[in-house]
Amino acid sequence: VAALTVVLIVAALQMVHIDEVDTVASEPTPALAFDLLGERAVAGAVVLGAAAFLMIGAFDALWDVVHEDLGTPTWMANLGITLFGIPLILLGPFGGRLAQRVGPYSVAGVGLFLAAMFMAIYGQLPTGTWIFAVAMVHAITDGFTFSASGVAVSMAVADERQAGAQGLVGAAQALVGGIAAIVIGAVYDGFGRGTAYTVAAAGMAVLVMIGLALSAPLWRHRDGPGTPRPRLATGVGT
């Protein structure tokens, strides 16, 4: 299930088109990309991306066991996790363009706060059928906003740093997603469904607030003809 979700997300992100802007590197490219975290635009996007995968790690860790404990029909549980990924693919390109037009930090922030709200709601719903229904709405909102953190990173770094920046985001997402799956699973075993989903939602909210605080000057930054990118020490922007 986790592998399927990751594959669907990667496919959605690959469909997002980011307009290329010619840049000239002012400094040699470092072998590692950790220096990019010194830039608020990149650090904020990385934290927002990590918040998204905290959700994925918790969601995947809880989905099967929650539905089993609630007595949800197996076909419904399997169908739900499959359908959840479809909007990420179908709506990903629209979400990417929305992030470019409105501003990726704003779109990511709104989308992740909504996602945290949905995660908290899952812990309070009485049946698996209700969880299935709410998850379908959640999937649609994620489809429009999930790619925004990747768009933010692409807009924030020079072309020659794109690979390193995306790798940095991916590493942060994988790390946070894995930790979330372990921690939230343990919370579920010890304290139950309501607490597990609430802890996941709270963790997401904290990361989103940190990410938005780091990127506060860029909340409304957009990418388009004549729009400069954020200026970074790596030679980005004009």
PDB file of C-alpha atoms in Angstrom:
ATOM      1  CA  VAL A   1       0.000   0.000   0.000  1.00  0.00           C
ATOM      2  CA  ALA A   2       2.755   2.435   0.956  1.00  0.00           C
ATOM      3  CA  ALA A   3       4.714   1.622  -2.187  1.00  0.00           C
ATOM      4  CA  LEU A   4       1.637   2.162  -4.375  1.00  0.00           C
ATOM      5  CA  THR A   5       0.966   5.529  -2.763  1.00  0.00           C
ATOM      6  CA  VAL A   6       4.556   6.694  -3.264  1.00  0.00           C
ATOM      7  CA  VAL A   7       4.512   5.598  -6.920  1.00  0.00           C
ATOM      8  CA  LEU A   8       1.278   7.497  -7.552  1.00  0.00           C
ATOM      9  CA  ILE A   9       2.639  10.623  -5.883  1.00  0.00           C
ATOM     10  CA  VAL A  10       5.884  10.494  -7.853  1.00  0.00           C
ATOM     11  CA  ALA A  11       3.899  10.089 -11.068  1.00  0.00           C
ATOM     12  CA  ALA A  12       1.787  13.121 -10.187  1.00  0.00           C
ATOM     13  CA  LEU A  13       4.810  15.253  -9.433  1.00  0.00           C
ATOM     14  CA  GLN A  14       6.439  14.214 -12.698  1.00  0.00           C
ATOM     15  CA  MET A  15       3.415  15.587 -14.578  1.00  0.00           C
ATOM     16  CA  VAL A  16       3.796  19.053 -13.075  1.00  0.00           C
ATOM     17  CA  HIS A  17       5.473  21.400 -15.539  1.00  0.00           C
ATOM     18  CA  ILE A  18       7.688  24.141 -14.169  1.00  0.00           C
ATOM     19  CA  ASP A  19       8.597  26.940 -16.564  1.00  0.00           C
ATOM     20  CA  GLU A  20      12.319  27.161 -17.071  1.00  0.00           C
ATOM     21  CA  VAL A  21      14.144  30.424 -16.422  1.00  0.00           C
ATOM     22  CA  ASP A  22      17.674  30.990 -17.634  1.00  0.00           C
ATOM     23  CA  THR A  23      20.077  31.581 -14.756  1.00  0.00           C
ATOM     24  CA  VAL A  24      23.808  31.972 -14.473  1.00  0.00           C
ATOM     25  CA  ALA A  25      25.642  30.323 -11.613  1.00  0.00           C
ATOM     26  CA  SER A  26      27.693  32.786  -9.616  1.00  0.00           C
ATOM     27  CA  GLU A  27      29.486  30.140  -7.556  1.00  0.00           C
ATOM     28  CA  PRO A  28      30.703  26.566  -8.114  1.00  0.00           C
ATOM     29  CA  THR A  29      27.993  24.011  -7.365  1.00  0.00           C
ATOM     30  CA  PRO A  30      28.658  22.219  -4.040  1.00  0.00           C
ATOM     31  CA  ALA A  31      28.849  18.437  -4.104  1.00  0.00           C
ATOM     32  CA  LEU A  32      26.022  18.195  -1.556  1.00  0.00           C
ATOM     33  CA  ALA A  33      22.799  20.206  -1.384  1.00  0.00           C
ATOM     34  CA  PHE A  34      22.661  20.840   2.363  1.00  0.00           C
ATOM     35  CA  ASP A  35      23.840  24.413   1.837  1.00  0.00           C
ATOM     36  CA  LEU A  36      20.452  25.148   0.268  1.00  0.00           C
ATOM     37  CA  LEU A  37      18.829  24.796   3.685  1.00  0.00           C
ATOM     38  CA  GLY A  38      20.478  28.086   4.588  1.00  0.00           C
ATOM     39  CA  GLU A  39      18.018  29.806   2.254  1.00  0.00           C
ATOM     40  CA  ARG A  40      14.581  30.506   3.728  1.00  0.00           C
ATOM     41  CA  ALA A  41      12.778  29.831   0.449  1.00  0.00           C
ATOM     42  CA  VAL A  42      14.240  26.334   0.184  1.00  0.00           C
ATOM     43  CA  ALA A  43      14.067  25.504   3.890  1.00  0.00           C
ATOM     44  CA  GLY A  44      10.406  26.494   4.004  1.00  0.00           C
ATOM     45  CA  ALA A  45       9.573  24.339   0.992  1.00  0.00           C
ATOM     46  CA  VAL A  46      11.458  21.359   2.451  1.00  0.00           C
ATOM     47  CA  VAL A  47       9.562  21.603   5.736  1.00  0.00           C
ATOM     48  CA  LEU A  48       6.234  21.868   3.900  1.00  0.00           C
ATOM     49  CA  GLY A  49       7.146  18.825   1.835  1.00  0.00           C
ATOM     50  CA  ALA A  50       8.040  16.955   5.025  1.00  0.00           C
ATOM     51  CA  ALA A  51       4.632  17.836   6.487  1.00  0.00           C
ATOM     52  CA  ALA A  52       2.959  16.264   3.459  1.00  0.00           C
ATOM     53  CA  PHE A  53       4.843  13.016   3.978  1.00  0.00           C
ATOM     54  CA  LEU A  54       4.138  13.008   7.695  1.00  0.00           C
ATOM     55  CA  MET A  55       0.538  12.727   6.547  1.00  0.00           C
ATOM     56  CA  ILE A  56       1.379   9.963   4.063  1.00  0.00           C
ATOM     57  CA  GLY A  57       3.352   7.972   6.634  1.00  0.00           C
ATOM     58  CA  ALA A  58       0.591   8.204   9.228  1.00  0.00           C
ATOM     59  CA  PHE A  59      -2.204   7.634   6.708  1.00  0.00           C
ATOM     60  CA  ASP A  60      -0.636   4.471   5.302  1.00  0.00           C
ATOM     61  CA  ALA A  61       0.322   3.112   8.718  1.00  0.00           C
ATOM     62  CA  LEU A  62      -3.225   3.450  10.034  1.00  0.00           C
ATOM     63  CA  TRP A  63      -5.458   2.768   7.037  1.00  0.00           C
ATOM     64  CA  ASP A  64      -5.487  -1.041   7.028  1.00  0.00           C
ATOM     65  CA  VAL A  65      -5.424  -1.591  10.774  1.00  0.00           C
ATOM     66  CA  VAL A  66      -8.127   1.005  11.419  1.00  0.00           C
ATOM     67  CA  HIS A  67     -10.468  -0.514   8.854  1.00  0.00           C
ATOM     68  CA  GLU A  68      -9.777  -4.002  10.169  1.00  0.00           C
ATOM     69  CA  ASP A  69     -10.548  -2.925  13.734  1.00  0.00           C
ATOM     70  CA  LEU A  70     -13.725  -1.148  12.610  1.00  0.00           C
ATOM     71  CA  GLY A  71     -14.894  -4.171  10.638  1.00  0.00           C
ATOM     72  CA  THR A  72     -14.880  -2.383   7.288  1.00  0.00           C
ATOM     73  CA  PRO A  73     -15.355  -4.731   4.313  1.00  0.00           C
ATOM     74  CA  THR A  74     -11.995  -5.612   2.793  1.00  0.00           C
ATOM     75  CA  TRP A  75     -13.066  -4.509  -0.677  1.00  0.00           C
ATOM     76  CA  MET A  76     -13.920  -1.031   0.615  1.00  0.00           C
ATOM     77  CA  ALA A  77     -10.599  -0.618   2.417  1.00  0.00           C
ATOM     78  CA  ASN A  78      -8.663  -1.743  -0.666  1.00  0.00           C
ATOM     79  CA  LEU A  79     -10.726   0.426  -3.002  1.00  0.00           C
ATOM     80  CA  GLY A  80     -10.286   3.465  -0.779  1.00  0.00           C
ATOM     81  CA  ILE A  81      -6.486   3.387  -0.740  1.00  0.00           C
ATOM     82  CA  THR A  82      -6.460   2.874  -4.514  1.00  0.00           C
ATOM     83  CA  LEU A  83      -8.902   5.670  -5.290  1.00  0.00           C
ATOM     84  CA  PHE A  84      -7.066   8.052  -2.971  1.00  0.00           C
ATOM     85  CA  GLY A  85      -4.081   8.183  -5.313  1.00  0.00           C
ATOM     86  CA  ILE A  86      -6.033   8.869  -8.510  1.00  0.00           C
ATOM     87  CA  PRO A  87      -6.720  12.597  -7.893  1.00  0.00           C
ATOM     88  CA  LEU A  88      -3.005  13.102  -7.223  1.00  0.00           C
ATOM     89  CA  ILE A  89      -2.344  12.005 -10.805  1.00  0.00           C
ATOM     90  CA  LEU A  90      -5.321  13.575 -12.548  1.00  0.00           C
ATOM     91  CA  LEU A  91      -5.266  16.889 -10.683  1.00  0.00           C
ATOM     92  CA  GLY A  92      -1.487  17.185 -10.248  1.00  0.00           C
ATOM     93  CA  PRO A  93      -0.931  19.288 -13.402  1.00  0.00           C
ATOM     94  CA  PHE A  94      -3.755  21.657 -12.437  1.00  0.00           C
ATOM     95  CA  GLY A  95      -2.347  21.882  -8.916  1.00  0.00           C
ATOM     96  CA  GLY A  96       1.087  22.732 -10.270  1.00  0.00           C
ATOM     97  CA  ARG A  97      -0.295  25.525 -12.427  1.00  0.00           C
ATOM     98  CA  LEU A  98      -2.380  26.782  -9.497  1.00  0.00           C
ATOM     99  CA  ALA A  99       0.760  26.929  -7.355  1.00  0.00           C
ATOM    100  CA  GLN A 100       2.600  28.874 -10.057  1.00  0.00           C
ATOM    101  CA  ARG A 101      -0.286  31.291 -10.511  1.00  0.00           C
ATOM    102  CA  VAL A 102      -1.280  31.886  -6.875  1.00  0.00           C
ATOM    103  CA  GLY A 103       1.997  31.119  -5.112  1.00  0.00           C
ATOM    104  CA  PRO A 104       3.278  27.670  -4.068  1.00  0.00           C
ATOM    105  CA  TYR A 105       3.806  28.511  -0.407  1.00  0.00           C
ATOM    106  CA  SER A 106       0.246  29.776  -0.029  1.00  0.00           C
ATOM    107  CA  VAL A 107      -1.215  26.788  -1.873  1.00  0.00           C
ATOM    108  CA  ALA A 108       0.875  24.312   0.115  1.00  0.00           C
ATOM    109  CA  GLY A 109      -0.047  25.951   3.411  1.00  0.00           C
ATOM    110  CA  VAL A 110      -3.777  25.929   2.737  1.00  0.00           C
ATOM    111  CA  GLY A 111      -3.715  22.382   1.373  1.00  0.00           C
ATOM    112  CA  LEU A 112      -1.723  20.991   4.286  1.00  0.00           C
ATOM    113  CA  PHE A 113      -3.876  22.683   6.912  1.00  0.00           C
ATOM    114  CA  LEU A 114      -6.917  21.130   5.224  1.00  0.00           C
ATOM    115  CA  ALA A 115      -5.146  17.767   5.178  1.00  0.00           C
ATOM    116  CA  ALA A 116      -4.387  18.073   8.904  1.00  0.00           C
ATOM    117  CA  MET A 117      -8.062  18.804   9.512  1.00  0.00           C
ATOM    118  CA  PHE A 118      -9.056  15.669   7.600  1.00  0.00           C
ATOM    119  CA  MET A 119      -6.552  13.597   9.582  1.00  0.00           C
ATOM    120  CA  ALA A 120      -8.071  14.811  12.841  1.00  0.00           C
ATOM    121  CA  ILE A 121     -11.573  14.028  11.546  1.00  0.00           C
ATOM    122  CA  TYR A 122     -10.630  10.415  10.747  1.00  0.00           C
ATOM    123  CA  GLY A 123     -10.026   9.827  14.433  1.00  0.00           C
ATOM    124  CA  GLN A 124     -13.570  10.848  15.341  1.00  0.00           C
ATOM    125  CA  LEU A 125     -15.637   9.095  12.678  1.00  0.00           C
ATOM    126  CA  PRO A 126     -17.753   6.146  13.862  1.00  0.00           C
ATOM    127  CA  THR A 127     -17.371   3.725  10.943  1.00  0.00           C
ATOM    128  CA  GLY A 128     -15.025   2.756   8.146  1.00  0.00           C
ATOM    129  CA  THR A 129     -17.635   3.812   5.612  1.00  0.00           C
ATOM    130  CA  TRP A 130     -17.504   7.369   6.911  1.00  0.00           C
ATOM    131  CA  ILE A 131     -13.705   7.316   6.802  1.00  0.00           C
ATOM    132  CA  PHE A 132     -13.865   6.094   3.200  1.00  0.00           C
ATOM    133  CA  ALA A 133     -16.238   8.928   2.229  1.00  0.00           C
ATOM    134  CA  VAL A 134     -14.189  11.667   3.901  1.00  0.00           C
ATOM    135  CA  ALA A 135     -10.983  10.272   2.395  1.00  0.00           C
ATOM    136  CA  MET A 136     -12.386  10.763  -1.106  1.00  0.00           C
ATOM    137  CA  VAL A 137     -12.912  14.481  -0.407  1.00  0.00           C
ATOM    138  CA  HIS A 138      -9.469  14.647   1.187  1.00  0.00           C
ATOM    139  CA  ALA A 139      -7.936  13.087  -1.930  1.00  0.00           C
ATOM    140  CA  ILE A 140      -9.413  15.786  -4.167  1.00  0.00           C
ATOM    141  CA  THR A 141      -8.052  18.644  -2.054  1.00  0.00           C
ATOM    142  CA  ASP A 142      -4.646  16.947  -1.967  1.00  0.00           C
ATOM    143  CA  GLY A 143      -4.761  16.581  -5.738  1.00  0.00           C
ATOM    144  CA  PHE A 144      -4.926  20.349  -6.143  1.00  0.00           C
ATOM    145  CA  THR A 145      -2.284  21.206  -3.534  1.00  0.00           C
ATOM    146  CA  PHE A 146       0.122  18.288  -2.982  1.00  0.00           C
ATOM    147  CA  SER A 147       2.618  19.312  -5.655  1.00  0.00           C
ATOM    148  CA  ALA A 148       2.991  22.870  -4.327  1.00  0.00           C
ATOM    149  CA  SER A 149       6.067  22.228  -2.169  1.00  0.00           C
ATOM    150  CA  GLY A 150       7.897  20.746  -5.155  1.00  0.00           C
ATOM    151  CA  VAL A 151       6.914  23.758  -7.238  1.00  0.00           C
ATOM    152  CA  ALA A 152       8.243  26.042  -4.496  1.00  0.00           C
ATOM    153  CA  VAL A 153      11.638  24.349  -4.539  1.00  0.00           C
ATOM    154  CA  SER A 154      11.833  24.462  -8.331  1.00  0.00           C
ATOM    155  CA  MET A 155      11.069  28.179  -8.329  1.00  0.00           C
ATOM    156  CA  ALA A 156      13.548  28.910  -5.540  1.00  0.00           C
ATOM    157  CA  VAL A 157      16.795  27.468  -6.889  1.00  0.00           C
ATOM    158  CA  ALA A 158      18.915  27.927  -9.973  1.00  0.00           C
ATOM    159  CA  ASP A 159      18.600  25.432 -12.804  1.00  0.00           C
ATOM    160  CA  GLU A 160      21.950  23.822 -12.008  1.00  0.00           C
ATOM    161  CA  ARG A 161      20.790  23.145  -8.416  1.00  0.00           C
ATOM    162  CA  GLN A 162      17.418  21.603  -9.310  1.00  0.00           C
ATOM    163  CA  ALA A 163      18.515  17.979  -8.933  1.00  0.00           C
ATOM    164  CA  GLY A 164      20.148  18.588  -5.569  1.00  0.00           C
ATOM    165  CA  ALA A 165      17.187  20.572  -4.263  1.00  0.00           C
ATOM    166  CA  GLN A 166      14.631  17.964  -5.313  1.00  0.00           C
ATOM    167  CA  GLY A 167      16.812  15.248  -3.803  1.00  0.00           C
ATOM    168  CA  LEU A 168      16.935  17.217  -0.560  1.00  0.00           C
ATOM    169  CA  VAL A 169      13.152  17.459  -0.462  1.00  0.00           C
ATOM    170  CA  GLY A 170      12.779  13.777  -1.297  1.00  0.00           C
ATOM    171  CA  ALA A 171      15.178  12.754   1.465  1.00  0.00           C
ATOM    172  CA  ALA A 172      13.338  14.883   4.027  1.00  0.00           C
ATOM    173  CA  GLN A 173      10.012  13.455   2.913  1.00  0.00           C
ATOM    174  CA  ALA A 174      11.205   9.850   3.087  1.00  0.00           C
ATOM    175  CA  LEU A 175      12.762  10.382   6.522  1.00  0.00           C
ATOM    176  CA  VAL A 176       9.721  12.103   8.029  1.00  0.00           C
ATOM    177  CA  GLY A 177       7.289   9.668   6.402  1.00  0.00           C
ATOM    178  CA  GLY A 178       9.163   6.666   7.799  1.00  0.00           C
ATOM    179  CA  ILE A 179       9.403   8.124  11.291  1.00  0.00           C
ATOM    180  CA  ALA A 180       5.723   9.083  11.214  1.00  0.00           C
ATOM    181  CA  ALA A 181       4.667   5.558  10.252  1.00  0.00           C
ATOM    182  CA  ILE A 182       6.569   4.091  13.212  1.00  0.00           C
ATOM    183  CA  VAL A 183       5.545   6.691  15.777  1.00  0.00           C
ATOM    184  CA  ILE A 184       1.882   6.975  14.793  1.00  0.00           C
ATOM    185  CA  GLY A 185       1.564   3.195  14.618  1.00  0.00           C
ATOM    186  CA  ALA A 186       2.907   2.962  18.171  1.00  0.00           C
ATOM    187  CA  VAL A 187       0.542   5.704  19.340  1.00  0.00           C
ATOM    188  CA  TYR A 188      -2.383   3.808  17.822  1.00  0.00           C
ATOM    189  CA  ASP A 189      -1.389   0.611  19.638  1.00  0.00           C
ATOM    190  CA  GLY A 190      -1.016   2.405  22.941  1.00  0.00           C
ATOM    191  CA  PHE A 191      -3.702   5.069  22.912  1.00  0.00           C
ATOM    192  CA  GLY A 192      -6.187   4.319  20.156  1.00  0.00           C
ATOM    193  CA  ARG A 193      -7.410   5.760  16.898  1.00  0.00           C
ATOM    194  CA  GLY A 194      -8.507   9.200  18.044  1.00  0.00           C
ATOM    195  CA  THR A 195      -5.184   9.986  19.690  1.00  0.00           C
ATOM    196  CA  ALA A 196      -3.135   8.620  16.794  1.00  0.00           C
ATOM    197  CA  TYR A 197      -4.870  10.743  14.176  1.00  0.00           C
ATOM    198  CA  THR A 198      -4.827  13.795  16.441  1.00  0.00           C
ATOM    199  CA  VAL A 199      -1.079  13.466  17.027  1.00  0.00           C
ATOM    200  CA  ALA A 200      -0.521  13.160  13.276  1.00  0.00           C
ATOM    201  CA  ALA A 201      -2.664  16.231  12.599  1.00  0.00           C
ATOM    202  CA  ALA A 202      -0.870  18.228  15.290  1.00  0.00           C
ATOM    203  CA  GLY A 203       2.533  17.238  13.924  1.00  0.00           C
ATOM    204  CA  MET A 204       1.485  18.332  10.452  1.00  0.00           C
ATOM    205  CA  ALA A 205       0.194  21.657  11.748  1.00  0.00           C
ATOM    206  CA  VAL A 206       3.470  22.345  13.563  1.00  0.00           C
ATOM    207  CA  LEU A 207       5.551  21.610  10.462  1.00  0.00           C
ATOM    208  CA  VAL A 208       3.275  23.731   8.276  1.00  0.00           C
ATOM    209  CA  MET A 209       3.580  26.683  10.647  1.00  0.00           C
ATOM    210  CA  ILE A 210       7.370  26.323  10.674  1.00  0.00           C
ATOM    211  CA  GLY A 211       7.473  26.087   6.885  1.00  0.00           C
ATOM    212  CA  LEU A 212       5.265  29.142   6.455  1.00  0.00           C
ATOM    213  CA  ALA A 213       7.260  31.101   9.025  1.00  0.00           C
ATOM    214  CA  LEU A 214      10.464  30.372   7.122  1.00  0.00           C
ATOM    215  CA  SER A 215       8.906  31.399   3.815  1.00  0.00           C
ATOM    216  CA  ALA A 216       6.802  34.315   5.107  1.00  0.00           C
ATOM    217  CA  PRO A 217       8.252  36.906   2.675  1.00  0.00           C
ATOM    218  CA  LEU A 218       7.372  34.608  -0.244  1.00  0.00           C
ATOM    219  CA  TRP A 219       3.796  33.567   0.551  1.00  0.00           C
ATOM    220  CA  ARG A 220       2.458  35.352  -2.513  1.00  0.00           C
ATOM    221  CA  HIS A 221       5.473  34.773  -4.755  1.00  0.00           C
ATOM    222  CA  ARG A 222       4.368  33.562  -8.175  1.00  0.00           C
ATOM    223  CA  ASP A 223       6.154  32.243 -11.236  1.00  0.00           C
ATOM    224  CA  GLY A 224       5.361  33.732 -14.594  1.00  0.00           C
ATOM    225  CA  PRO A 225       6.623  35.956 -17.408  1.00  0.00           C
ATOM    226  CA  GLY A 226       8.576  38.824 -15.918  1.00  0.00           C
ATOM    227  CA  THR A 227       8.276  37.503 -12.363  1.00  0.00           C
ATOM    228  CA  PRO A 228      11.672  37.222 -10.636  1.00  0.00           C
ATOM    229  CA  ARG A 229      12.480  34.221  -8.521  1.00  0.00           C
ATOM    230  CA  PRO A 230      13.607  34.589  -4.906  1.00  0.00           C
ATOM    231  CA  ARG A 231      17.264  35.601  -4.810  1.00  0.00           C
ATOM    232  CA  LEU A 232      19.493  32.941  -3.290  1.00  0.00           C
ATOM    233  CA  ALA A 233      23.219  32.810  -2.657  1.00  0.00           C
ATOM    234  CA  THR A 234      23.431  30.127  -5.349  1.00  0.00           C
ATOM    235  CA  GLY A 235      22.804  32.635  -8.100  1.00  0.00           C
ATOM    236  CA  VAL A 236      19.024  32.503  -8.394  1.00  0.00           C
ATOM    237  CA  GLY A 237      16.790  35.391  -9.290  1.00  0.00           C
ATOM    238  CA  THR A 238      17.310  38.755 -10.809  1.00  0.00           C
TER     239      THR A 238
END
